Amino acid sequence: MAREINRLSARKVQTLNEPGRHADGGGLYLVIEPSGSKRWVMLYRVPGRRREMGLGSASAITLARARELAAAARAQIAEGIDPIDAKAAAVALPSPPAPVTFADVAETYMADREKCWRNAAHRAQWRQTLEVQAASLWRMPVAEIGTDDVLAVLRPMWHEKAETARRIRGRIERVLDAARVGGHRSGENPARWRGHFDVLLPRSRKLTRGHHKAMPYAEVPAFYAAVSAGRTSFSSLALRLTILTAARSGETRGLTWGEVDMAAALWTLPAERMKAGRLHRVKARTVTSSCAICASSRCSRFTHSRRAGGTLGCHEAKSHHARPVQAICQRICGR
């Protein structure tokens, strides 16, 4: 039996040049073409027919490798498997789909909710926390993310940047929940707090700075008088209007001509500019001491362009479209 296989040597494979089949044994042959090219084939029989399977060029496949391939083919034949059919079936199988990553789910989650987020800063914060601060998760298959992976993101900042870490954990949890609902992972959420991270991590400290300190109500008149006295800048006007209408600073800064009914002294803020998401009207004549803001009559150099959609601006009058800011104050504030 030993004489029936391994008849060739590496040297003989190199030096043979006679066209035809040269047996190595066990069905393995070196085929030399009339052109001089050499290739390996495996000859075998299956019920009803004889088959020839190519194993590759002798210039690329060594004798040792050809013998390994022939041995694998013989093992399949012994199990009743046709090596040629098995090879064709393997080629025909579609490539497995690329795994869904944390980034894939996060991008979809953010895109679906962007219109609900009120400002660009909030959208940027979501992307910053997930793509940059949770970078180790970003390209991971979402189905493979576990507790240790989330901990690796949170632990370095848990004490030093407690508020940031808390927000990142919550956002990771939401994305992983979305992945589970979407069928991309199963099991418990490794970023959840209750019954999980509340056991593994100490409760983070609350922010100590709290809210910005409010001015005592009794001090507001004196402050308002100080802001008004001798101040003709547009920022002074804007601050006074904010105080008198109890508006948020962003609402004042975003004020447009289209929101102001000069005849009715009415300021109408659309729902999309309100934190509560509801339209809001400010009847300026009802504001106590609203006429005080009209002391700005001396600041006629500050103007507002009435271009479509324009917001209040601080610039010199340069065309017939410009209108003094104090006219707005006089109409809105009731003087």
Short mmCIF file of C-alpha atoms in Angstrom, two decimals:
data_model
loop_
_atom_site.label_atom_id
_atom_site.label_comp_id
_atom_site.label_asym_id
_atom_site.label_seq_id
_atom_site.Cartn_x
_atom_site.Cartn_y
_atom_site.Cartn_z
CA MET A 1 0.00 0.00 0.00
CA ALA A 2 2.87 2.33 0.79
CA ARG A 3 4.10 2.02 -2.79
CA GLU A 4 0.75 3.23 -4.18
CA ILE A 5 1.01 6.75 -2.80
CA ASN A 6 3.69 9.46 -2.60
CA ARG A 7 5.42 8.25 -5.72
CA LEU A 8 6.55 11.71 -6.77
CA SER A 9 9.14 13.96 -5.17
CA ALA A 10 9.40 17.72 -5.22
CA ARG A 11 12.48 17.45 -7.41
CA LYS A 12 10.75 15.14 -9.85
CA VAL A 13 7.77 17.52 -10.10
CA GLN A 14 10.20 20.26 -11.14
CA THR A 15 12.13 18.21 -13.68
CA LEU A 16 9.36 16.19 -15.33
CA ASN A 17 8.50 17.55 -18.78
CA GLU A 18 6.87 14.61 -20.58
CA PRO A 19 3.24 15.46 -21.46
CA GLY A 20 0.60 13.27 -19.82
CA ARG A 21 -0.50 12.18 -16.34
CA HIS A 22 2.06 11.25 -13.73
CA ALA A 23 0.59 9.43 -10.72
CA ASP A 24 1.55 10.24 -7.15
CA GLY A 25 -0.93 7.66 -5.82
CA GLY A 26 -4.30 7.71 -4.15
CA GLY A 27 -5.91 9.36 -7.16
CA LEU A 28 -3.53 12.36 -7.24
CA TYR A 29 -1.92 13.11 -10.62
CA LEU A 30 0.44 15.70 -11.99
CA VAL A 31 -0.78 16.61 -15.49
CA ILE A 32 1.75 18.05 -17.95
CA GLU A 33 0.26 19.74 -21.01
CA PRO A 34 1.98 19.75 -24.43
CA SER A 35 2.69 23.43 -23.79
CA GLY A 36 4.73 22.45 -20.72
CA SER A 37 2.28 23.83 -18.11
CA LYS A 38 1.68 21.59 -15.10
CA ARG A 39 -1.40 21.16 -12.91
CA TRP A 40 -2.71 18.85 -10.20
CA VAL A 41 -5.86 16.77 -10.56
CA MET A 42 -7.71 14.26 -8.42
CA LEU A 43 -9.27 11.30 -10.24
CA TYR A 44 -11.95 9.30 -8.43
CA ARG A 45 -15.09 7.30 -8.98
CA VAL A 46 -18.56 7.84 -7.62
CA PRO A 47 -21.45 5.49 -8.32
CA GLY A 48 -22.00 5.47 -12.03
CA ARG A 49 -19.16 7.68 -13.22
CA ARG A 50 -15.53 8.70 -13.09
CA ARG A 51 -14.70 12.30 -12.15
CA GLU A 52 -11.70 14.59 -12.39
CA MET A 53 -11.30 17.47 -9.92
CA GLY A 54 -8.73 20.19 -10.52
CA LEU A 55 -6.56 21.11 -7.52
CA GLY A 56 -4.62 24.01 -9.03
CA SER A 57 -1.46 24.86 -10.94
CA ALA A 58 1.76 23.11 -9.93
CA SER A 59 3.47 26.51 -9.97
CA ALA A 60 1.16 27.70 -7.17
CA ILE A 61 0.37 24.44 -5.33
CA THR A 62 3.30 22.49 -3.89
CA LEU A 63 3.42 18.69 -3.88
CA ALA A 64 2.78 18.66 -0.13
CA ARG A 65 -0.26 20.90 -0.45
CA ALA A 66 -1.60 18.84 -3.37
CA ARG A 67 -1.37 15.72 -1.21
CA GLU A 68 -3.34 17.49 1.58
CA LEU A 69 -6.09 18.45 -0.85
CA ALA A 70 -6.21 14.91 -2.25
CA ALA A 71 -6.44 13.45 1.27
CA ALA A 72 -9.35 15.78 2.11
CA ALA A 73 -11.13 14.72 -1.09
CA ARG A 74 -10.63 11.02 -0.25
CA ALA A 75 -12.13 11.64 3.21
CA GLN A 76 -15.24 13.15 1.63
CA ILE A 77 -15.55 10.26 -0.80
CA ALA A 78 -15.35 7.83 2.11
CA GLU A 79 -18.34 9.61 3.68
CA GLY A 80 -20.34 9.38 0.46
CA ILE A 81 -19.79 13.01 -0.50
CA ASP A 82 -18.79 13.99 -4.03
CA PRO A 83 -15.94 16.53 -3.56
CA ILE A 84 -16.81 18.40 -6.78
CA ASP A 85 -20.48 18.79 -5.79
CA ALA A 86 -19.49 19.84 -2.27
CA LYS A 87 -17.11 22.49 -3.65
CA ALA A 88 -19.78 23.85 -6.02
CA ALA A 89 -22.33 24.06 -3.18
CA ALA A 90 -19.87 25.97 -0.98
CA VAL A 91 -19.23 28.53 -3.75
CA ALA A 92 -22.96 28.96 -4.31
CA LEU A 93 -23.67 29.81 -0.68
CA PRO A 94 -24.26 33.57 -0.23
CA SER A 95 -21.83 35.45 1.95
CA PRO A 96 -23.22 36.02 5.43
CA PRO A 97 -24.50 39.58 5.89
CA ALA A 98 -22.26 42.02 7.70
CA PRO A 99 -23.20 42.19 11.38
CA VAL A 100 -25.30 45.19 12.47
CA THR A 101 -23.05 47.50 14.47
CA PHE A 102 -23.79 49.84 17.35
CA ALA A 103 -23.13 52.68 14.90
CA ASP A 104 -25.82 51.38 12.52
CA VAL A 105 -28.46 51.37 15.25
CA ALA A 106 -27.31 54.69 16.74
CA GLU A 107 -27.41 56.46 13.37
CA THR A 108 -30.95 55.25 12.73
CA TYR A 109 -32.04 56.14 16.27
CA MET A 110 -30.68 59.68 15.99
CA ALA A 111 -32.06 60.24 12.49
CA ASP A 112 -35.56 59.19 13.62
CA ARG A 113 -35.51 61.64 16.53
CA GLU A 114 -33.60 64.64 15.18
CA LYS A 115 -36.77 66.54 14.31
CA CYS A 116 -37.99 66.16 17.88
CA TRP A 117 -34.82 67.61 19.36
CA ARG A 118 -35.17 71.33 19.77
CA ASN A 119 -31.73 72.58 18.85
CA ALA A 120 -28.58 71.71 16.96
CA ALA A 121 -26.55 71.60 20.19
CA HIS A 122 -28.63 68.70 21.50
CA ARG A 123 -28.15 66.76 18.27
CA ALA A 124 -24.40 67.42 18.41
CA GLN A 125 -24.24 66.26 22.04
CA TRP A 126 -25.86 62.93 21.18
CA ARG A 127 -23.39 62.31 18.37
CA GLN A 128 -20.43 63.44 20.50
CA THR A 129 -21.29 61.15 23.41
CA LEU A 130 -21.93 58.07 21.28
CA GLU A 131 -19.40 58.40 18.46
CA VAL A 132 -16.51 59.96 20.37
CA GLN A 133 -16.87 59.26 24.08
CA ALA A 134 -18.27 55.77 23.48
CA ALA A 135 -15.94 55.17 20.53
CA SER A 136 -15.02 51.66 21.67
CA LEU A 137 -18.64 50.59 21.09
CA TRP A 138 -19.21 52.46 17.83
CA ARG A 139 -17.98 49.76 15.41
CA MET A 140 -18.80 46.74 17.55
CA PRO A 141 -21.51 44.30 16.42
CA VAL A 142 -24.43 45.46 18.53
CA ALA A 143 -25.37 41.87 19.40
CA GLU A 144 -21.97 41.32 21.04
CA ILE A 145 -21.92 44.33 23.38
CA GLY A 146 -21.89 43.25 27.00
CA THR A 147 -21.61 44.73 30.47
CA ASP A 148 -17.80 44.83 30.41
CA ASP A 149 -17.84 46.80 27.14
CA VAL A 150 -20.16 49.45 28.58
CA LEU A 151 -18.18 49.59 31.83
CA ALA A 152 -15.01 50.26 29.84
CA VAL A 153 -16.68 53.43 28.55
CA LEU A 154 -18.15 54.62 31.85
CA ARG A 155 -15.55 53.82 34.50
CA PRO A 156 -12.84 56.30 33.40
CA MET A 157 -15.28 59.22 33.77
CA TRP A 158 -17.72 57.98 36.40
CA HIS A 159 -16.32 60.08 39.26
CA GLU A 160 -14.59 62.94 37.45
CA LYS A 161 -17.36 63.64 34.93
CA ALA A 162 -20.37 62.21 36.70
CA GLU A 163 -23.05 64.08 34.75
CA THR A 164 -21.47 63.23 31.40
CA ALA A 165 -21.13 59.57 32.37
CA ARG A 166 -24.77 59.45 33.48
CA ARG A 167 -25.94 60.85 30.14
CA ILE A 168 -23.72 58.52 28.13
CA ARG A 169 -25.04 55.50 30.01
CA GLY A 170 -28.62 56.55 29.36
CA ARG A 171 -28.00 57.09 25.66
CA ILE A 172 -26.20 53.77 25.26
CA GLU A 173 -29.13 52.10 27.02
CA ARG A 174 -31.62 53.65 24.59
CA VAL A 175 -29.66 52.58 21.54
CA LEU A 176 -29.33 49.01 22.85
CA ASP A 177 -33.05 48.95 23.62
CA ALA A 178 -33.71 50.02 20.03
CA ALA A 179 -31.42 47.24 18.81
CA ARG A 180 -33.34 44.65 20.82
CA VAL A 181 -36.72 45.86 19.57
CA GLY A 182 -35.33 45.86 16.02
CA GLY A 183 -34.31 42.21 16.38
CA HIS A 184 -30.56 42.89 16.32
CA ARG A 185 -29.84 41.59 19.84
CA SER A 186 -31.58 39.69 22.61
CA GLY A 187 -31.46 39.43 26.37
CA GLU A 188 -31.11 42.09 29.04
CA ASN A 189 -29.76 45.53 28.28
CA PRO A 190 -26.14 45.66 29.57
CA ALA A 191 -26.37 49.44 30.04
CA ARG A 192 -29.44 49.46 32.30
CA TRP A 193 -29.11 51.10 35.73
CA ARG A 194 -31.72 49.49 37.98
CA GLY A 195 -30.70 46.06 39.18
CA HIS A 196 -27.47 46.19 37.17
CA PHE A 197 -25.16 49.19 37.17
CA ASP A 198 -26.62 50.43 40.45
CA VAL A 199 -24.93 47.33 41.91
CA LEU A 200 -21.67 47.65 39.97
CA LEU A 201 -21.13 51.42 40.21
CA PRO A 202 -21.64 53.89 43.06
CA ARG A 203 -24.36 56.45 42.55
CA SER A 204 -22.82 59.43 40.80
CA ARG A 205 -22.77 62.78 42.53
CA LYS A 206 -25.41 65.29 41.58
CA LEU A 207 -24.25 68.50 39.98
CA THR A 208 -23.35 70.94 42.73
CA ARG A 209 -23.69 74.09 40.67
CA GLY A 210 -27.47 73.74 40.39
CA HIS A 211 -29.45 76.38 38.55
CA HIS A 212 -28.23 79.90 37.91
CA LYS A 213 -29.04 82.03 40.93
CA ALA A 214 -32.13 84.19 40.42
CA MET A 215 -32.13 87.85 41.34
CA PRO A 216 -34.40 88.60 44.32
CA TYR A 217 -37.61 90.14 43.01
CA ALA A 218 -37.23 93.24 45.19
CA GLU A 219 -33.89 94.05 43.51
CA VAL A 220 -35.20 93.89 39.94
CA PRO A 221 -36.46 97.54 39.73
CA ALA A 222 -33.05 98.90 40.72
CA PHE A 223 -31.31 96.57 38.31
CA TYR A 224 -33.70 97.55 35.52
CA ALA A 225 -33.08 101.22 36.20
CA ALA A 226 -29.32 100.65 36.10
CA VAL A 227 -29.61 98.81 32.77
CA SER A 228 -31.76 101.60 31.34
CA ALA A 229 -29.77 104.58 32.57
CA GLY A 230 -27.60 105.96 29.82
CA ARG A 231 -27.44 102.63 27.95
CA THR A 232 -28.34 102.76 24.29
CA SER A 233 -26.90 99.48 23.02
CA PHE A 234 -29.08 96.93 21.35
CA SER A 235 -28.09 94.33 23.95
CA SER A 236 -29.46 96.68 26.64
CA LEU A 237 -32.74 96.99 24.74
CA ALA A 238 -32.93 93.22 24.32
CA LEU A 239 -32.30 92.64 28.04
CA ARG A 240 -34.99 95.15 29.00
CA LEU A 241 -37.49 93.61 26.62
CA THR A 242 -36.68 90.16 28.06
CA ILE A 243 -37.28 91.40 31.61
CA LEU A 244 -40.56 93.13 30.78
CA THR A 245 -42.00 90.20 28.83
CA ALA A 246 -40.57 87.40 31.01
CA ALA A 247 -39.24 85.80 27.84
CA ARG A 248 -36.35 83.40 27.57
CA SER A 249 -33.16 84.92 26.20
CA GLY A 250 -33.30 82.67 23.14
CA GLU A 251 -36.85 83.83 22.40
CA THR A 252 -35.73 87.45 22.44
CA ARG A 253 -32.63 86.81 20.32
CA GLY A 254 -34.68 84.92 17.75
CA LEU A 255 -37.41 87.57 17.47
CA THR A 256 -38.36 88.25 13.84
CA TRP A 257 -40.53 90.90 12.21
CA GLY A 258 -43.05 88.24 11.29
CA GLU A 259 -43.76 87.58 14.98
CA VAL A 260 -44.61 91.22 15.79
CA ASP A 261 -48.01 92.86 15.25
CA MET A 262 -47.02 96.49 15.61
CA ALA A 263 -50.60 97.84 15.60
CA ALA A 264 -51.78 95.45 18.30
CA ALA A 265 -48.50 95.60 20.27
CA LEU A 266 -48.58 91.81 20.19
CA TRP A 267 -45.64 89.41 20.05
CA THR A 268 -46.62 85.92 18.88
CA LEU A 269 -44.04 83.17 19.32
CA PRO A 270 -44.61 80.09 17.12
CA ALA A 271 -44.75 76.66 18.75
CA GLU A 272 -41.43 75.57 17.27
CA ARG A 273 -39.65 78.37 19.17
CA MET A 274 -41.26 77.54 22.50
CA LYS A 275 -39.81 75.00 24.93
CA ALA A 276 -43.31 73.72 25.66
CA GLY A 277 -43.99 73.31 21.94
CA ARG A 278 -47.12 75.51 22.07
CA LEU A 279 -47.82 78.88 20.45
CA HIS A 280 -47.40 81.75 22.91
CA ARG A 281 -48.63 85.36 22.74
CA VAL A 282 -47.23 88.30 24.68
CA LYS A 283 -49.50 91.33 24.92
CA ALA A 284 -46.84 93.90 25.64
CA ARG A 285 -49.19 96.66 26.86
CA THR A 286 -50.04 94.55 29.89
CA VAL A 287 -46.45 94.48 31.13
CA THR A 288 -45.91 96.62 34.21
CA SER A 289 -43.76 99.69 33.47
CA SER A 290 -43.42 98.59 29.86
CA CYS A 291 -43.09 102.18 28.72
CA ALA A 292 -39.67 102.33 30.39
CA ILE A 293 -38.06 100.52 27.52
CA CYS A 294 -39.03 103.30 25.17
CA ALA A 295 -36.34 105.47 26.70
CA SER A 296 -34.20 103.99 23.97
CA SER A 297 -35.29 106.73 21.58
CA ARG A 298 -31.75 108.03 21.66
CA CYS A 299 -30.35 104.89 20.09
CA SER A 300 -31.72 105.52 16.62
CA ARG A 301 -28.43 104.39 15.11
CA PHE A 302 -29.43 100.78 15.88
CA THR A 303 -31.66 99.47 13.18
CA HIS A 304 -33.51 96.39 12.07
CA SER A 305 -33.60 95.20 8.50
CA ARG A 306 -37.09 94.22 7.36
CA ARG A 307 -35.81 91.63 4.95
CA ALA A 308 -38.02 88.54 4.90
CA GLY A 309 -37.45 86.41 7.97
CA GLY A 310 -34.76 88.77 9.31
CA THR A 311 -34.02 88.74 13.02
CA LEU A 312 -33.30 91.83 15.06
CA GLY A 313 -29.84 93.08 14.21
CA CYS A 314 -27.46 95.75 15.39
CA HIS A 315 -26.06 97.64 12.42
CA GLU A 316 -26.07 101.09 10.84
CA ALA A 317 -28.95 102.13 8.62
CA LYS A 318 -27.80 101.79 5.02
CA SER A 319 -31.02 101.53 2.99
CA HIS A 320 -34.68 102.51 2.95
CA HIS A 321 -35.50 99.03 4.32
CA ALA A 322 -33.96 99.89 7.72
CA ARG A 323 -36.24 100.88 10.61
CA PRO A 324 -35.14 102.23 14.04
CA VAL A 325 -35.30 99.69 16.85
CA GLN A 326 -36.98 102.13 19.19
CA ALA A 327 -40.05 102.02 16.95
CA ILE A 328 -40.40 98.34 17.81
CA CYS A 329 -40.04 99.07 21.49
CA GLN A 330 -42.55 101.90 21.39
CA ARG A 331 -45.18 99.78 19.67
CA ILE A 332 -44.57 96.59 21.61
CA CYS A 333 -44.12 98.16 25.01
CA GLY A 334 -47.06 100.48 24.81
CA ARG A 335 -45.75 103.99 24.32
#
